[in-house]
Amino acid sequence: MSTRAYGRTSWPWAAAAILLFWQTWFLFHVYATENSGVRWDCDSEGCGTNDLAGPAIPFGVISGLAAAVFAAPRLGLGGAGLAALLAAFGLLVRREDDHALLAAYGIAALGVALVTAGAVRAVRRGPTAEEDGPPRPRGRPAVAALLRALVAPGTLLAAVPGTLAVTGLVQGALDGPRWIMMLGLNGTVALLVALGTARLNHRPGVAHGPVPDARAAHAPARLNALTTRGTAFVYDLTVRPERGAPYRIEVEHPLDLQDVRVHRAALVRHDPRRPWLVDLPQDPPAAALARARATARTEDPPTAPRLWTPPPGTPALLATGVLTAVVMTLLATAWDGA
């Protein structure tokens, strides 16, 4: 997968990088403004402090390097190099430790190399068209199915950690204390990274699977096109469910099943409540398959709209936003009342 495609499919990683860049700046700012007032407690095992300015520089360097990792897919080598230079700058700020200086110069050299490599690569490639071909037509969203998934108990349970993290980040940034903000920020980053990882292999318009047996129903489908993607066959199908309007969706499978290429028709399994869950059964009911093939030979249905397939985590992401807004409103109301 290309760098640009990787960045497009993983916008949560870009959001995580932005948060980490901001945290890096915040830590360097705290060090620059509060370091002179830090009180250290020392004993035989070493020195420590509860002031954030004390460990701000190493924490900021770690945050900057993590930002570089997550920014690379979106910003390329140059973006990663800039983050490395930012981390090196943090180590060089009023530092007299030889080990810190050595690490700073090494990270700075890495940053310069990455920025240079990114600039050379951009000059060599020049302006290019989209690397994944022309943009796909936008499909119609299954709004009702998405709303049902939004209020499902599993979705609400999955949204609780995100609500706690984002609420801590926002509340800590607005009214403190800073440790709540830092905890919420890094918790939000961790959840964004997990969300981005889950979405990396998502392709819009391609069916999810497998279909749960408890809700599975069979429906005839007409073949629009058959192509390959890697080692898998890609069936571009128009599904005609028993209830609801026909819709178009792609189904990937490693095998050429049901002689779809010959008959231009198939019998699919789908979830009527979540229409993006579609698969091709290997041994479908013979009578239903025969009817699907006969219908495909005798009828020429109009073009159906392509169905939008929600990326993984979409219901939980929406639920997190709603719950966070509710919690923040309740907290603001409680403080105003107090």
mmCIF file of C-alpha atoms in Angstrom:
data_model
loop_
_atom_site.group_PDB
_atom_site.id
_atom_site.type_symbol
_atom_site.label_atom_id
_atom_site.label_comp_id
_atom_site.label_asym_id
_atom_site.label_seq_id
_atom_site.Cartn_x
_atom_site.Cartn_y
_atom_site.Cartn_z
ATOM 1 C CA MET A 1 0.000 0.000 0.000
ATOM 2 C CA SER A 2 1.354 3.422 -0.921
ATOM 3 C CA THR A 3 2.204 6.054 1.657
ATOM 4 C CA ARG A 4 -0.595 8.325 0.467
ATOM 5 C CA ALA A 5 -3.151 5.533 0.482
ATOM 6 C CA TYR A 6 -1.963 4.468 3.935
ATOM 7 C CA GLY A 7 -2.447 8.010 5.202
ATOM 8 C CA ARG A 8 -5.913 8.306 3.696
ATOM 9 C CA THR A 9 -7.110 5.096 5.279
ATOM 10 C CA SER A 10 -5.654 5.957 8.681
ATOM 11 C CA TRP A 11 -6.797 9.493 9.519
ATOM 12 C CA PRO A 12 -6.952 8.546 13.225
ATOM 13 C CA TRP A 13 -3.167 8.157 13.110
ATOM 14 C CA ALA A 14 -2.893 11.691 11.747
ATOM 15 C CA ALA A 15 -5.111 12.951 14.594
ATOM 16 C CA ALA A 16 -2.915 11.091 17.096
ATOM 17 C CA ALA A 17 0.172 12.745 15.586
ATOM 18 C CA ILE A 18 -1.407 16.210 15.937
ATOM 19 C CA LEU A 19 -2.181 15.586 19.609
ATOM 20 C CA LEU A 20 1.355 14.353 20.229
ATOM 21 C CA PHE A 21 2.877 17.343 18.438
ATOM 22 C CA TRP A 22 0.814 19.626 20.649
ATOM 23 C CA GLN A 23 1.847 17.694 23.764
ATOM 24 C CA THR A 24 5.491 18.007 22.707
ATOM 25 C CA TRP A 25 5.181 21.783 22.394
ATOM 26 C CA PHE A 26 3.308 21.983 25.708
ATOM 27 C CA LEU A 27 5.999 20.045 27.568
ATOM 28 C CA PHE A 28 8.791 22.200 26.117
ATOM 29 C CA HIS A 29 6.799 25.296 27.052
ATOM 30 C CA VAL A 30 6.351 24.055 30.628
ATOM 31 C CA TYR A 31 10.074 23.363 30.883
ATOM 32 C CA ALA A 32 11.033 26.799 29.554
ATOM 33 C CA THR A 33 8.675 28.672 31.897
ATOM 34 C CA GLU A 34 8.766 26.589 35.089
ATOM 35 C CA ASN A 35 12.107 24.775 35.223
ATOM 36 C CA SER A 36 13.772 27.401 37.410
ATOM 37 C CA GLY A 37 11.200 26.832 40.153
ATOM 38 C CA VAL A 38 11.349 23.021 40.284
ATOM 39 C CA ARG A 39 12.042 21.580 43.741
ATOM 40 C CA TRP A 40 13.964 18.306 43.731
ATOM 41 C CA ASP A 41 13.896 15.746 46.557
ATOM 42 C CA CYS A 42 17.080 13.693 46.659
ATOM 43 C CA ASP A 43 18.081 10.567 48.583
ATOM 44 C CA SER A 44 20.560 7.739 48.203
ATOM 45 C CA GLU A 45 18.663 6.314 45.218
ATOM 46 C CA GLY A 46 18.556 9.567 43.246
ATOM 47 C CA CYS A 47 16.466 12.699 42.835
ATOM 48 C CA GLY A 48 12.837 13.170 41.938
ATOM 49 C CA THR A 49 10.134 15.796 41.750
ATOM 50 C CA ASN A 50 6.371 16.076 41.417
ATOM 51 C CA ASP A 51 6.647 19.177 39.209
ATOM 52 C CA LEU A 52 5.866 18.526 35.543
ATOM 53 C CA ALA A 53 8.726 20.770 34.449
ATOM 54 C CA GLY A 54 11.276 18.350 35.940
ATOM 55 C CA PRO A 55 10.776 15.430 33.518
ATOM 56 C CA ALA A 56 9.265 17.633 30.783
ATOM 57 C CA ILE A 57 12.231 17.351 28.403
ATOM 58 C CA PRO A 58 12.501 13.520 28.240
ATOM 59 C CA PHE A 59 8.715 13.237 28.108
ATOM 60 C CA GLY A 60 8.628 15.810 25.323
ATOM 61 C CA VAL A 61 11.297 13.965 23.345
ATOM 62 C CA ILE A 62 9.371 10.693 23.618
ATOM 63 C CA SER A 63 6.173 12.481 22.596
ATOM 64 C CA GLY A 64 7.906 14.083 19.593
ATOM 65 C CA LEU A 65 9.346 10.792 18.377
ATOM 66 C CA ALA A 66 5.951 9.104 18.713
ATOM 67 C CA ALA A 67 4.432 11.978 16.727
ATOM 68 C CA ALA A 68 7.020 11.346 14.002
ATOM 69 C CA VAL A 69 6.009 7.702 13.750
ATOM 70 C CA PHE A 70 2.297 8.482 13.449
ATOM 71 C CA ALA A 71 2.810 11.498 11.165
ATOM 72 C CA ALA A 72 4.962 9.644 8.637
ATOM 73 C CA PRO A 73 2.034 8.052 6.716
ATOM 74 C CA ARG A 74 0.309 11.414 6.347
ATOM 75 C CA LEU A 75 3.282 13.772 6.032
ATOM 76 C CA GLY A 76 5.868 11.436 4.523
ATOM 77 C CA LEU A 77 9.556 11.328 5.373
ATOM 78 C CA GLY A 78 9.759 15.124 5.644
ATOM 79 C CA GLY A 79 7.122 15.232 8.357
ATOM 80 C CA ALA A 80 8.863 12.506 10.321
ATOM 81 C CA GLY A 81 12.134 14.398 9.954
ATOM 82 C CA LEU A 82 10.616 17.624 11.279
ATOM 83 C CA ALA A 83 9.311 15.759 14.315
ATOM 84 C CA ALA A 84 12.774 14.296 14.935
ATOM 85 C CA LEU A 85 14.290 17.787 14.739
ATOM 86 C CA LEU A 86 11.699 19.002 17.237
ATOM 87 C CA ALA A 87 12.677 16.206 19.608
ATOM 88 C CA ALA A 88 16.375 17.043 19.181
ATOM 89 C CA PHE A 89 15.650 20.682 19.939
ATOM 90 C CA GLY A 90 14.017 19.615 23.184
ATOM 91 C CA LEU A 91 17.142 17.730 24.258
ATOM 92 C CA LEU A 92 19.355 20.696 23.406
ATOM 93 C CA VAL A 93 17.366 23.224 25.454
ATOM 94 C CA ARG A 94 19.554 24.188 28.410
ATOM 95 C CA ARG A 95 21.049 20.706 28.694
ATOM 96 C CA GLU A 96 24.561 20.089 29.977
ATOM 97 C CA ASP A 97 24.375 16.294 30.189
ATOM 98 C CA ASP A 98 26.837 14.723 27.741
ATOM 99 C CA HIS A 99 24.569 11.739 27.090
ATOM 100 C CA ALA A 100 21.627 14.043 26.358
ATOM 101 C CA LEU A 101 23.740 16.113 23.967
ATOM 102 C CA LEU A 102 24.949 13.000 22.171
ATOM 103 C CA ALA A 103 21.374 11.740 21.794
ATOM 104 C CA ALA A 104 20.246 15.191 20.613
ATOM 105 C CA TYR A 105 22.876 15.350 17.879
ATOM 106 C CA GLY A 106 22.047 11.819 16.759
ATOM 107 C CA ILE A 107 18.309 12.543 16.567
ATOM 108 C CA ALA A 108 19.014 15.844 14.781
ATOM 109 C CA ALA A 109 21.150 14.032 12.192
ATOM 110 C CA LEU A 110 18.327 11.540 11.665
ATOM 111 C CA GLY A 111 15.863 14.416 11.261
ATOM 112 C CA VAL A 112 18.027 16.165 8.681
ATOM 113 C CA ALA A 113 18.438 12.921 6.745
ATOM 114 C CA LEU A 114 14.673 12.293 6.735
ATOM 115 C CA VAL A 115 13.850 15.859 5.654
ATOM 116 C CA THR A 116 16.422 15.653 2.864
ATOM 117 C CA ALA A 117 15.155 12.253 1.711
ATOM 118 C CA GLY A 118 11.582 13.513 1.736
ATOM 119 C CA ALA A 119 12.503 16.592 -0.322
ATOM 120 C CA VAL A 120 14.469 14.536 -2.862
ATOM 121 C CA ARG A 121 11.623 12.049 -3.196
ATOM 122 C CA ALA A 122 9.076 14.844 -3.718
ATOM 123 C CA VAL A 123 11.241 16.472 -6.425
ATOM 124 C CA ARG A 124 11.793 13.183 -8.254
ATOM 125 C CA ARG A 125 8.144 12.167 -8.221
ATOM 126 C CA GLY A 126 6.686 15.566 -8.988
ATOM 127 C CA PRO A 127 2.904 16.056 -9.057
ATOM 128 C CA THR A 128 1.116 12.752 -9.545
ATOM 129 C CA ALA A 129 -2.432 11.617 -9.925
ATOM 130 C CA GLU A 130 -4.163 9.526 -7.320
ATOM 131 C CA GLU A 131 -2.160 6.335 -6.885
ATOM 132 C CA ASP A 132 -5.171 4.126 -6.327
ATOM 133 C CA GLY A 133 -6.903 5.027 -9.578
ATOM 134 C CA PRO A 134 -9.910 7.283 -10.078
ATOM 135 C CA PRO A 135 -12.069 8.075 -7.050
ATOM 136 C CA ARG A 136 -14.797 5.577 -6.360
ATOM 137 C CA PRO A 137 -18.401 6.747 -6.616
ATOM 138 C CA ARG A 138 -19.840 7.588 -3.239
ATOM 139 C CA GLY A 139 -22.462 5.131 -2.108
ATOM 140 C CA ARG A 140 -25.665 5.701 -0.250
ATOM 141 C CA PRO A 141 -25.209 5.345 3.532
ATOM 142 C CA ALA A 142 -27.285 2.779 5.394
ATOM 143 C CA VAL A 143 -28.381 5.398 7.942
ATOM 144 C CA ALA A 144 -31.028 3.310 9.696
ATOM 145 C CA ALA A 145 -28.663 0.357 10.125
ATOM 146 C CA LEU A 146 -25.918 2.641 11.415
ATOM 147 C CA LEU A 147 -28.265 4.218 13.972
ATOM 148 C CA ARG A 148 -29.275 0.770 15.213
ATOM 149 C CA ALA A 149 -25.606 -0.118 15.629
ATOM 150 C CA LEU A 150 -25.036 3.199 17.412
ATOM 151 C CA VAL A 151 -27.379 2.349 20.300
ATOM 152 C CA ALA A 152 -26.386 -1.308 20.586
ATOM 153 C CA PRO A 153 -25.114 -2.281 24.077
ATOM 154 C CA GLY A 154 -21.757 -3.420 22.698
ATOM 155 C CA THR A 155 -21.232 -0.092 20.929
ATOM 156 C CA LEU A 156 -22.049 1.929 24.036
ATOM 157 C CA LEU A 157 -19.738 -0.235 26.141
ATOM 158 C CA ALA A 158 -16.909 0.220 23.636
ATOM 159 C CA ALA A 159 -17.477 4.001 23.681
ATOM 160 C CA VAL A 160 -16.955 4.299 27.466
ATOM 161 C CA PRO A 161 -13.091 4.325 27.389
ATOM 162 C CA GLY A 162 -13.115 6.895 24.587
ATOM 163 C CA THR A 163 -15.579 9.085 26.479
ATOM 164 C CA LEU A 164 -13.438 9.010 29.625
ATOM 165 C CA ALA A 165 -10.248 9.798 27.688
ATOM 166 C CA VAL A 166 -11.661 12.640 25.600
ATOM 167 C CA THR A 167 -13.524 14.139 28.562
ATOM 168 C CA GLY A 168 -10.323 14.082 30.612
ATOM 169 C CA LEU A 169 -8.412 15.748 27.767
ATOM 170 C CA VAL A 170 -10.949 18.526 27.228
ATOM 171 C CA GLN A 171 -11.663 19.119 30.904
ATOM 172 C CA GLY A 172 -7.978 19.125 31.816
ATOM 173 C CA ALA A 173 -7.155 21.571 29.015
ATOM 174 C CA LEU A 174 -9.977 23.939 29.988
ATOM 175 C CA ASP A 175 -9.840 23.860 33.763
ATOM 176 C CA GLY A 176 -7.017 21.526 34.857
ATOM 177 C CA PRO A 177 -5.441 19.810 36.580
ATOM 178 C CA ARG A 178 -2.689 19.141 34.066
ATOM 179 C CA TRP A 179 -2.218 15.493 34.993
ATOM 180 C CA ILE A 180 -5.821 14.799 33.950
ATOM 181 C CA MET A 181 -5.185 16.518 30.623
ATOM 182 C CA MET A 182 -1.996 14.514 30.024
ATOM 183 C CA LEU A 183 -3.692 11.264 30.994
ATOM 184 C CA GLY A 184 -6.694 12.009 28.793
ATOM 185 C CA LEU A 185 -4.517 13.077 25.858
ATOM 186 C CA ASN A 186 -2.395 9.943 25.871
ATOM 187 C CA GLY A 187 -5.464 7.763 26.404
ATOM 188 C CA THR A 188 -7.087 9.429 23.394
ATOM 189 C CA VAL A 189 -3.931 8.863 21.358
ATOM 190 C CA ALA A 190 -3.895 5.164 22.274
ATOM 191 C CA LEU A 191 -7.536 4.773 21.212
ATOM 192 C CA LEU A 192 -6.923 6.672 17.951
ATOM 193 C CA VAL A 193 -3.980 4.414 17.142
ATOM 194 C CA ALA A 194 -6.126 1.325 17.793
ATOM 195 C CA LEU A 195 -8.916 2.768 15.632
ATOM 196 C CA GLY A 196 -6.512 3.603 12.814
ATOM 197 C CA THR A 197 -4.987 0.133 12.925
ATOM 198 C CA ALA A 198 -8.434 -1.439 12.633
ATOM 199 C CA ARG A 199 -9.281 0.778 9.634
ATOM 200 C CA LEU A 200 -6.099 0.236 7.618
ATOM 201 C CA ASN A 201 -7.485 -2.588 5.475
ATOM 202 C CA HIS A 202 -10.927 -1.049 5.030
ATOM 203 C CA ARG A 203 -12.026 -0.452 1.443
ATOM 204 C CA PRO A 204 -15.142 1.679 0.782
ATOM 205 C CA GLY A 205 -17.824 -0.232 -1.038
ATOM 206 C CA VAL A 206 -16.410 -3.684 -0.175
ATOM 207 C CA ALA A 207 -18.628 -5.916 1.939
ATOM 208 C CA HIS A 208 -17.682 -6.893 5.457
ATOM 209 C CA GLY A 209 -17.988 -10.434 6.673
ATOM 210 C CA PRO A 210 -18.647 -13.003 7.850
ATOM 211 C CA VAL A 211 -22.413 -12.797 8.232
ATOM 212 C CA PRO A 212 -23.716 -13.985 11.629
ATOM 213 C CA ASP A 213 -25.702 -17.204 11.208
ATOM 214 C CA ALA A 214 -28.450 -15.984 13.547
ATOM 215 C CA ARG A 215 -29.437 -13.168 11.180
ATOM 216 C CA ALA A 216 -28.297 -14.514 7.839
ATOM 217 C CA ALA A 217 -30.733 -14.402 4.917
ATOM 218 C CA HIS A 218 -30.274 -15.359 1.274
ATOM 219 C CA ALA A 219 -30.840 -12.930 -1.583
ATOM 220 C CA PRO A 220 -30.289 -13.114 -5.347
ATOM 221 C CA ALA A 221 -27.544 -10.958 -6.814
ATOM 222 C CA ARG A 222 -26.614 -9.985 -10.354
ATOM 223 C CA LEU A 223 -22.952 -9.830 -11.403
ATOM 224 C CA ASN A 224 -21.882 -6.461 -12.789
ATOM 225 C CA ALA A 225 -18.160 -7.195 -13.093
ATOM 226 C CA LEU A 226 -15.597 -9.750 -11.942
ATOM 227 C CA THR A 227 -12.017 -8.656 -11.339
ATOM 228 C CA THR A 228 -9.097 -9.661 -9.147
ATOM 229 C CA ARG A 229 -7.373 -7.843 -6.310
ATOM 230 C CA GLY A 230 -4.180 -9.548 -5.275
ATOM 231 C CA THR A 231 -5.053 -13.231 -4.865
ATOM 232 C CA ALA A 232 -8.791 -12.623 -4.327
ATOM 233 C CA PHE A 233 -11.684 -12.418 -6.765
ATOM 234 C CA VAL A 234 -13.734 -9.223 -6.539
ATOM 235 C CA TYR A 235 -17.418 -9.724 -7.340
ATOM 236 C CA ASP A 236 -19.199 -6.457 -8.144
ATOM 237 C CA LEU A 237 -22.795 -7.431 -7.346
ATOM 238 C CA THR A 238 -26.223 -5.860 -7.294
ATOM 239 C CA VAL A 239 -27.996 -7.447 -4.339
ATOM 240 C CA ARG A 240 -31.787 -7.676 -4.424
ATOM 241 C CA PRO A 241 -32.931 -8.305 -0.831
ATOM 242 C CA GLU A 242 -36.405 -9.574 -0.054
ATOM 243 C CA ARG A 243 -37.145 -6.353 1.805
ATOM 244 C CA GLY A 244 -35.671 -3.022 0.832
ATOM 245 C CA ALA A 245 -34.252 -1.515 -2.323
ATOM 246 C CA PRO A 246 -31.482 -3.177 -4.371
ATOM 247 C CA TYR A 247 -27.958 -1.978 -3.726
ATOM 248 C CA ARG A 248 -24.544 -2.484 -5.278
ATOM 249 C CA ILE A 249 -21.570 -3.810 -3.313
ATOM 250 C CA GLU A 250 -18.293 -5.654 -3.866
ATOM 251 C CA VAL A 251 -17.590 -9.039 -2.272
ATOM 252 C CA GLU A 252 -14.061 -10.427 -2.082
ATOM 253 C CA HIS A 253 -13.400 -14.174 -1.973
ATOM 254 C CA PRO A 254 -10.295 -16.252 -2.725
ATOM 255 C CA LEU A 255 -12.317 -18.746 -4.823
ATOM 256 C CA ASP A 256 -14.512 -18.484 -7.918
ATOM 257 C CA LEU A 257 -17.746 -19.828 -6.412
ATOM 258 C CA GLN A 258 -21.178 -20.731 -7.800
ATOM 259 C CA ASP A 259 -19.971 -20.410 -11.414
ATOM 260 C CA VAL A 260 -20.776 -16.717 -11.120
ATOM 261 C CA ARG A 261 -18.640 -15.851 -14.148
ATOM 262 C CA VAL A 262 -20.697 -18.168 -16.357
ATOM 263 C CA HIS A 263 -24.218 -17.439 -15.100
ATOM 264 C CA ARG A 264 -23.680 -13.733 -14.231
ATOM 265 C CA ALA A 265 -25.690 -14.326 -11.067
ATOM 266 C CA ALA A 266 -25.159 -15.484 -7.496
ATOM 267 C CA LEU A 267 -26.982 -16.206 -4.276
ATOM 268 C CA VAL A 268 -25.496 -14.228 -1.397
ATOM 269 C CA ARG A 269 -25.917 -14.336 2.357
ATOM 270 C CA HIS A 270 -26.532 -10.987 4.000
ATOM 271 C CA ASP A 271 -27.676 -9.422 7.253
ATOM 272 C CA PRO A 272 -30.951 -7.555 6.580
ATOM 273 C CA ARG A 273 -30.287 -5.207 9.516
ATOM 274 C CA ARG A 274 -26.699 -4.459 8.452
ATOM 275 C CA PRO A 275 -26.709 -4.640 4.640
ATOM 276 C CA TRP A 276 -22.950 -4.149 4.349
ATOM 277 C CA LEU A 277 -22.462 -7.662 5.792
ATOM 278 C CA VAL A 278 -22.525 -9.835 2.670
ATOM 279 C CA ASP A 279 -20.715 -13.038 1.707
ATOM 280 C CA LEU A 280 -20.842 -15.739 -0.943
ATOM 281 C CA PRO A 281 -21.799 -19.170 0.449
ATOM 282 C CA GLN A 282 -19.946 -22.102 -1.042
ATOM 283 C CA ASP A 283 -22.990 -24.423 -1.019
ATOM 284 C CA PRO A 284 -26.133 -22.275 -1.326
ATOM 285 C CA PRO A 285 -29.660 -23.763 -1.530
ATOM 286 C CA ALA A 286 -29.940 -25.201 -5.037
ATOM 287 C CA ALA A 287 -33.529 -24.062 -5.667
ATOM 288 C CA ALA A 288 -32.847 -20.474 -4.624
ATOM 289 C CA LEU A 289 -29.655 -20.375 -6.702
ATOM 290 C CA ALA A 290 -31.565 -21.638 -9.766
ATOM 291 C CA ARG A 291 -34.164 -18.885 -9.315
ATOM 292 C CA ALA A 292 -31.427 -16.253 -9.026
ATOM 293 C CA ARG A 293 -29.844 -17.462 -12.258
ATOM 294 C CA ALA A 294 -33.178 -17.534 -14.068
ATOM 295 C CA THR A 295 -33.991 -14.005 -12.909
ATOM 296 C CA ALA A 296 -30.613 -12.747 -14.117
ATOM 297 C CA ARG A 297 -31.262 -14.238 -17.588
ATOM 298 C CA THR A 298 -34.752 -12.813 -17.987
ATOM 299 C CA GLU A 299 -34.561 -9.442 -16.239
ATOM 300 C CA ASP A 300 -32.334 -6.426 -16.675
ATOM 301 C CA PRO A 301 -32.820 -4.370 -13.496
ATOM 302 C CA PRO A 302 -31.875 -0.661 -13.399
ATOM 303 C CA THR A 303 -28.539 0.385 -11.950
ATOM 304 C CA ALA A 304 -28.660 0.302 -8.156
ATOM 305 C CA PRO A 305 -26.757 2.779 -5.944
ATOM 306 C CA ARG A 306 -23.521 1.582 -4.423
ATOM 307 C CA LEU A 307 -23.796 0.943 -0.692
ATOM 308 C CA TRP A 308 -21.513 2.808 1.693
ATOM 309 C CA THR A 309 -19.702 0.407 3.997
ATOM 310 C CA PRO A 310 -18.883 1.956 7.390
ATOM 311 C CA PRO A 311 -15.208 1.679 8.422
ATOM 312 C CA PRO A 312 -14.511 -0.410 11.535
ATOM 313 C CA GLY A 313 -15.271 1.452 14.722
ATOM 314 C CA THR A 314 -17.626 4.009 13.145
ATOM 315 C CA PRO A 315 -20.582 3.361 15.512
ATOM 316 C CA ALA A 316 -18.296 3.457 18.577
ATOM 317 C CA LEU A 317 -16.665 6.660 17.308
ATOM 318 C CA LEU A 318 -20.038 8.374 16.888
ATOM 319 C CA ALA A 319 -21.215 7.119 20.280
ATOM 320 C CA THR A 320 -18.024 8.465 21.873
ATOM 321 C CA GLY A 321 -18.707 11.911 20.441
ATOM 322 C CA VAL A 322 -22.299 11.932 21.654
ATOM 323 C CA LEU A 323 -21.464 10.651 25.150
ATOM 324 C CA THR A 324 -18.572 13.106 25.511
ATOM 325 C CA ALA A 325 -20.858 16.022 24.629
ATOM 326 C CA VAL A 326 -23.426 14.804 27.168
ATOM 327 C CA VAL A 327 -20.836 14.377 29.954
ATOM 328 C CA MET A 328 -19.244 17.776 29.290
ATOM 329 C CA THR A 329 -22.682 19.434 29.346
ATOM 330 C CA LEU A 330 -23.537 17.769 32.655
ATOM 331 C CA LEU A 331 -20.192 18.814 34.169
ATOM 332 C CA ALA A 332 -20.636 22.412 33.009
ATOM 333 C CA THR A 333 -24.156 22.481 34.443
ATOM 334 C CA ALA A 334 -22.955 21.077 37.777
ATOM 335 C CA TRP A 335 -20.179 23.679 38.052
ATOM 336 C CA ASP A 336 -22.543 26.534 37.191
ATOM 337 C CA GLY A 337 -24.950 25.298 39.868
ATOM 338 C CA ALA A 338 -22.170 25.119 42.424
#
